[in-house]
mmCIF file of C-alpha atoms in Angstrom:
data_model
loop_
_atom_site.group_PDB
_atom_site.id
_atom_site.type_symbol
_atom_site.label_atom_id
_atom_site.label_comp_id
_atom_site.label_asym_id
_atom_site.label_seq_id
_atom_site.Cartn_x
_atom_site.Cartn_y
_atom_site.Cartn_z
ATOM 1 C CA MET A 287 -1.171 -59.477 -97.673
ATOM 2 C CA ASN A 288 1.139 -61.851 -96.706
ATOM 3 C CA SER A 289 2.537 -61.769 -100.131
ATOM 4 C CA LEU A 290 2.621 -58.243 -99.553
ATOM 5 C CA PHE A 291 4.652 -58.731 -96.033
ATOM 6 C CA ARG A 292 7.122 -60.913 -97.947
ATOM 7 C CA LEU A 293 7.838 -58.893 -100.535
ATOM 8 C CA LEU A 294 8.398 -56.193 -98.263
ATOM 9 C CA PHE A 295 10.373 -57.730 -95.962
ATOM 10 C CA ILE A 296 12.897 -59.387 -98.701
ATOM 11 C CA THR A 297 13.359 -56.170 -100.383
ATOM 12 C CA PHE A 298 14.546 -54.648 -96.967
ATOM 13 C CA THR A 299 16.989 -57.787 -96.400
ATOM 14 C CA VAL A 300 17.691 -57.352 -99.643
ATOM 15 C CA ALA A 301 18.650 -53.606 -98.709
ATOM 16 C CA VAL A 302 20.233 -53.617 -95.656
ATOM 17 C CA LEU A 303 22.800 -56.542 -97.348
ATOM 18 C CA PHE A 304 23.598 -54.375 -99.963
ATOM 19 C CA LEU A 305 24.448 -51.361 -97.665
ATOM 20 C CA GLN A 306 26.578 -53.393 -95.512
ATOM 21 C CA ALA A 307 28.695 -54.908 -98.660
ATOM 22 C CA LYS A 308 29.388 -51.577 -99.454
ATOM 23 C CA ALA A 309 30.669 -50.252 -96.504
ATOM 24 C CA GLN A 310 34.052 -51.388 -94.435
ATOM 25 C CA THR A 311 35.217 -50.508 -91.259
ATOM 26 C CA ASN A 312 38.789 -51.793 -89.751
ATOM 27 C CA THR A 313 39.535 -51.087 -86.356
ATOM 28 C CA PHE A 314 43.352 -51.035 -85.330
ATOM 29 C CA GLU A 315 44.822 -51.271 -81.847
ATOM 30 C CA VAL A 316 48.183 -48.958 -81.469
ATOM 31 C CA ARG A 317 51.072 -49.928 -79.346
ATOM 32 C CA ILE A 318 53.970 -48.342 -78.164
ATOM 33 C CA ALA A 319 56.560 -51.361 -76.477
ATOM 34 C CA ASN A 320 53.904 -53.454 -76.813
ATOM 35 C CA HIS A 321 51.820 -51.624 -74.770
ATOM 36 C CA ALA A 322 48.066 -51.105 -76.229
ATOM 37 C CA VAL A 323 47.906 -46.833 -76.342
ATOM 38 C CA GLY A 324 44.991 -46.135 -78.842
ATOM 39 C CA THR A 325 43.089 -47.375 -81.592
ATOM 40 C CA ILE A 326 42.378 -46.450 -85.600
ATOM 41 C CA GLU A 327 38.984 -46.633 -86.865
ATOM 42 C CA ALA A 328 38.929 -46.755 -90.889
ATOM 43 C CA ASN A 329 35.721 -46.512 -92.858
ATOM 44 C CA ARG A 330 35.274 -46.643 -96.102
ATOM 45 C CA LYS A 331 31.969 -46.270 -97.920
ATOM 46 C CA LEU A 332 31.118 -47.057 -101.428
ATOM 47 C CA ALA A 333 27.924 -45.507 -104.101
ATOM 48 C CA GLY A 334 27.988 -45.815 -107.119
ATOM 49 C CA ASN A 335 31.133 -43.854 -108.393
ATOM 50 C CA ALA A 336 31.711 -41.982 -105.204
ATOM 51 C CA LYS A 337 33.936 -43.716 -102.631
ATOM 52 C CA SER A 338 34.750 -42.082 -98.722
ATOM 53 C CA ILE A 339 36.824 -43.230 -96.449
ATOM 54 C CA ILE A 340 37.180 -41.361 -92.963
ATOM 55 C CA ILE A 341 40.106 -42.761 -90.177
ATOM 56 C CA LYS A 342 40.422 -41.568 -86.999
ATOM 57 C CA THR A 343 42.869 -42.042 -84.661
ATOM 58 C CA ARG A 344 42.714 -41.604 -80.953
ATOM 59 C CA ILE A 345 46.334 -42.232 -79.094
ATOM 60 C CA GLN A 346 47.009 -41.750 -75.172
ATOM 61 C CA ILE A 347 50.697 -41.292 -74.256
ATOM 62 C CA MET A 348 50.822 -40.357 -70.253
ATOM 63 C CA LEU A 349 49.634 -36.834 -70.396
ATOM 64 C CA SER A 350 49.636 -36.149 -73.792
ATOM 65 C CA LYS A 351 46.312 -37.152 -76.278
ATOM 66 C CA ILE A 352 46.018 -37.469 -80.127
ATOM 67 C CA ASN A 353 43.651 -37.049 -81.593
ATOM 68 C CA SER A 354 43.932 -36.944 -86.117
ATOM 69 C CA ASP A 355 40.891 -37.637 -88.430
ATOM 70 C CA ILE A 356 41.579 -37.966 -92.479
ATOM 71 C CA ALA A 357 38.162 -37.923 -94.641
ATOM 72 C CA ASN A 358 38.521 -38.110 -98.439
ATOM 73 C CA GLU A 359 35.947 -38.264 -101.304
ATOM 74 C CA TYR A 360 36.384 -39.837 -104.652
ATOM 75 C CA SER A 361 34.852 -39.636 -108.143
ATOM 76 C CA ASN A 362 35.267 -41.994 -110.029
ATOM 77 C CA ASN A 363 38.667 -43.391 -108.550
ATOM 78 C CA VAL A 364 39.954 -39.686 -108.132
ATOM 79 C CA LEU A 365 40.467 -37.463 -105.193
ATOM 80 C CA THR A 366 38.608 -34.310 -105.216
ATOM 81 C CA THR A 367 38.660 -33.312 -101.766
ATOM 82 C CA ALA A 368 40.402 -34.036 -98.601
ATOM 83 C CA LYS A 369 40.756 -32.806 -94.891
ATOM 84 C CA VAL A 370 43.125 -33.277 -92.335
ATOM 85 C CA SER A 371 43.420 -32.470 -88.695
ATOM 86 C CA ARG A 372 45.466 -33.463 -86.197
ATOM 87 C CA VAL A 373 45.529 -32.602 -82.425
ATOM 88 C CA SER A 374 48.279 -33.013 -80.070
ATOM 89 C CA GLY A 375 47.884 -32.186 -76.557
ATOM 90 C CA LYS A 376 50.566 -30.385 -74.914
ATOM 91 C CA SER A 377 53.269 -31.078 -77.655
ATOM 92 C CA GLY A 378 52.510 -28.095 -79.949
ATOM 93 C CA GLU A 379 52.918 -30.564 -83.301
ATOM 94 C CA ASP A 380 48.889 -29.439 -84.240
ATOM 95 C CA LYS A 381 48.485 -30.112 -88.422
ATOM 96 C CA GLN A 382 45.465 -29.183 -90.486
ATOM 97 C CA THR A 383 45.681 -30.114 -94.274
ATOM 98 C CA THR A 384 42.887 -29.799 -97.322
ATOM 99 C CA ILE A 385 43.266 -30.615 -100.263
ATOM 100 C CA HIS A 386 40.283 -29.444 -103.181
ATOM 101 C CA ARG A 387 40.707 -30.448 -106.734
ATOM 102 C CA ASN A 388 40.036 -27.515 -109.668
ATOM 103 C CA GLY A 389 39.120 -28.992 -112.545
ATOM 104 C CA LYS A 390 42.953 -31.001 -113.327
ATOM 105 C CA GLU A 391 44.693 -29.421 -110.650
ATOM 106 C CA TYR A 392 44.566 -29.970 -106.854
ATOM 107 C CA THR A 393 44.705 -26.862 -104.260
ATOM 108 C CA ILE A 394 46.912 -28.200 -101.833
ATOM 109 C CA ILE A 395 46.937 -26.184 -97.401
ATOM 110 C CA VAL A 396 49.219 -27.473 -95.653
ATOM 111 C CA ASN A 397 49.467 -25.702 -91.712
ATOM 112 C CA GLY A 398 48.410 -22.313 -94.052
ATOM 113 C CA ALA A 399 51.288 -22.891 -96.935
ATOM 114 C CA LYS A 400 49.394 -23.406 -100.375
ATOM 115 C CA SER A 401 50.281 -25.205 -103.253
ATOM 116 C CA VAL A 402 49.414 -26.547 -106.180
ATOM 117 C CA ILE A 403 49.682 -29.870 -107.998
ATOM 118 C CA ASP A 404 48.681 -30.938 -111.430
ATOM 119 C CA THR A 405 48.661 -34.176 -111.211
ATOM 120 C CA GLU A 406 45.668 -36.900 -111.091
ATOM 121 C CA ILE A 407 45.558 -38.505 -107.038
ATOM 122 C CA GLU A 408 44.001 -41.901 -107.264
ATOM 123 C CA GLU A 409 45.427 -43.874 -104.481
ATOM 124 C CA CYS A 410 46.314 -41.980 -100.835
ATOM 125 C CA VAL A 411 47.374 -43.375 -98.447
ATOM 126 C CA ALA A 412 44.270 -43.569 -96.068
ATOM 127 C CA ASP A 413 43.305 -46.381 -99.108
ATOM 128 C CA LEU A 414 45.933 -48.748 -97.906
ATOM 129 C CA TYR A 415 44.161 -49.495 -95.274
ATOM 130 C CA PHE A 416 41.677 -51.132 -97.553
ATOM 131 C CA MET A 417 43.430 -52.761 -100.754
ATOM 132 C CA GLU A 418 47.080 -53.762 -101.015
ATOM 133 C CA PRO A 419 49.613 -51.291 -103.630
ATOM 134 C CA ARG A 420 50.508 -54.911 -105.514
ATOM 135 C CA GLN A 421 50.711 -51.770 -108.721
ATOM 136 C CA LEU A 422 51.348 -49.149 -107.405
ATOM 137 C CA ASN A 423 54.995 -46.786 -106.728
ATOM 138 C CA ARG A 424 53.861 -44.276 -105.159
ATOM 139 C CA VAL A 425 50.433 -42.654 -103.310
ATOM 140 C CA PHE A 426 49.737 -39.097 -101.812
ATOM 141 C CA SER A 427 49.820 -38.385 -98.592
ATOM 142 C CA GLU A 428 46.645 -36.818 -97.443
ATOM 143 C CA THR A 429 48.342 -35.382 -93.955
ATOM 144 C CA LEU A 430 51.844 -33.797 -96.322
ATOM 145 C CA GLY A 431 50.068 -32.718 -98.830
ATOM 146 C CA ARG A 432 52.493 -34.664 -101.385
ATOM 147 C CA PHE A 433 53.079 -38.310 -102.716
ATOM 148 C CA LEU A 434 55.082 -40.901 -101.287
ATOM 149 C CA PRO A 435 57.108 -43.739 -102.588
ATOM 150 C CA VAL A 436 55.909 -47.232 -101.576
ATOM 151 C CA LYS A 437 57.961 -50.155 -102.627
ATOM 152 C CA SER A 438 57.188 -53.881 -102.045
ATOM 153 C CA LEU A 439 59.388 -55.941 -99.862
ATOM 154 C CA GLY A 440 57.333 -59.438 -101.441
ATOM 155 C CA GLY A 441 55.076 -61.740 -99.352
ATOM 156 C CA GLY A 442 52.365 -58.867 -98.913
ATOM 157 C CA VAL A 443 55.032 -56.527 -97.288
ATOM 158 C CA TYR A 444 55.261 -52.559 -98.378
ATOM 159 C CA GLU A 445 56.821 -49.283 -97.255
ATOM 160 C CA LEU A 446 55.617 -46.192 -96.984
ATOM 161 C CA ILE A 447 59.285 -43.982 -97.495
ATOM 162 C CA LEU A 448 58.399 -40.787 -95.819
ATOM 163 C CA PRO A 449 60.296 -37.037 -96.739
ATOM 164 C CA GLU A 450 62.553 -37.577 -94.068
ATOM 165 C CA GLY A 451 64.069 -41.164 -95.069
ATOM 166 C CA LYS A 452 61.943 -43.280 -92.086
ATOM 167 C CA LYS A 453 59.987 -45.881 -93.477
ATOM 168 C CA ASN A 454 56.581 -47.156 -92.468
ATOM 169 C CA VAL A 455 55.871 -50.873 -93.298
ATOM 170 C CA PHE A 456 52.159 -52.096 -94.343
ATOM 171 C CA LYS A 457 51.980 -56.076 -93.717
ATOM 172 C CA TYR A 458 48.799 -57.450 -96.088
ATOM 173 C CA GLU A 459 47.684 -61.361 -95.565
ATOM 174 C CA ASN A 460 45.495 -62.046 -98.342
ATOM 175 C CA GLY A 461 45.192 -58.587 -99.524
ATOM 176 C CA ILE A 462 44.071 -57.611 -96.275
ATOM 177 C CA LEU A 463 45.766 -55.169 -94.213
ATOM 178 C CA LYS A 464 47.014 -56.679 -91.260
ATOM 179 C CA GLN A 465 49.692 -54.311 -89.221
ATOM 180 C CA VAL A 466 51.795 -51.456 -90.129
ATOM 181 C CA GLU A 467 55.201 -50.488 -88.418
ATOM 182 C CA VAL A 468 55.119 -46.351 -87.872
ATOM 183 C CA ASN A 469 58.519 -44.963 -86.991
ATOM 184 C CA HIS A 470 57.802 -41.568 -85.619
ATOM 185 C CA THR A 471 59.499 -39.735 -82.933
ATOM 186 C CA LEU A 472 58.207 -41.377 -80.101
ATOM 187 C CA GLY A 473 59.844 -44.427 -81.455
ATOM 188 C CA LYS A 474 58.127 -47.332 -83.074
ATOM 189 C CA ALA A 475 54.365 -47.944 -82.838
ATOM 190 C CA LEU A 476 52.694 -50.622 -84.224
ATOM 191 C CA PHE A 477 48.846 -50.492 -85.551
ATOM 192 C CA VAL A 478 47.751 -54.369 -85.516
ATOM 193 C CA LYS A 479 44.161 -55.600 -87.286
ATOM 194 C CA ILE A 480 41.534 -56.222 -84.435
ATOM 195 C CA SER A 481 38.454 -56.321 -86.591
#
């Protein structure tokens, strides 16, 4: 009986450690003008050939709230589906994006406007929260439904170039994302890793 208990305990411990090794959560504090205004929780789960990334952003600025959710699903390192929802309190800048892979094509719907691309999507903006884009020159924006250029500035610093010419700067230390500098309509915001 003692041997059975020991075997069950070891099996349970190994299973828990294995599951923990396959899931990763990174939390960032959102700062505007050096004031904390929200959080970003990025969660990645790996299971065999499948990967999922969920990013939840919650920001409160004065009387305005911004809630954004990104959910990506991958199979064999290729995006299969993505859904983005952003609700912006009083500003009226709500966005909805869905992306579905159909064979070798993707159907992309951004705020009701449909488009199709026939290029395989492997890395998305959400992936940048979990990996340094050392060998990449572009990533797919789940929110905008298009590829965006990535430029290395050296020393673990990368620019993500947005369609209107603004640049978001991602800073990594030892391959781990530590900070994102975002330029948007409200000014500059910093996402700083807190756990």
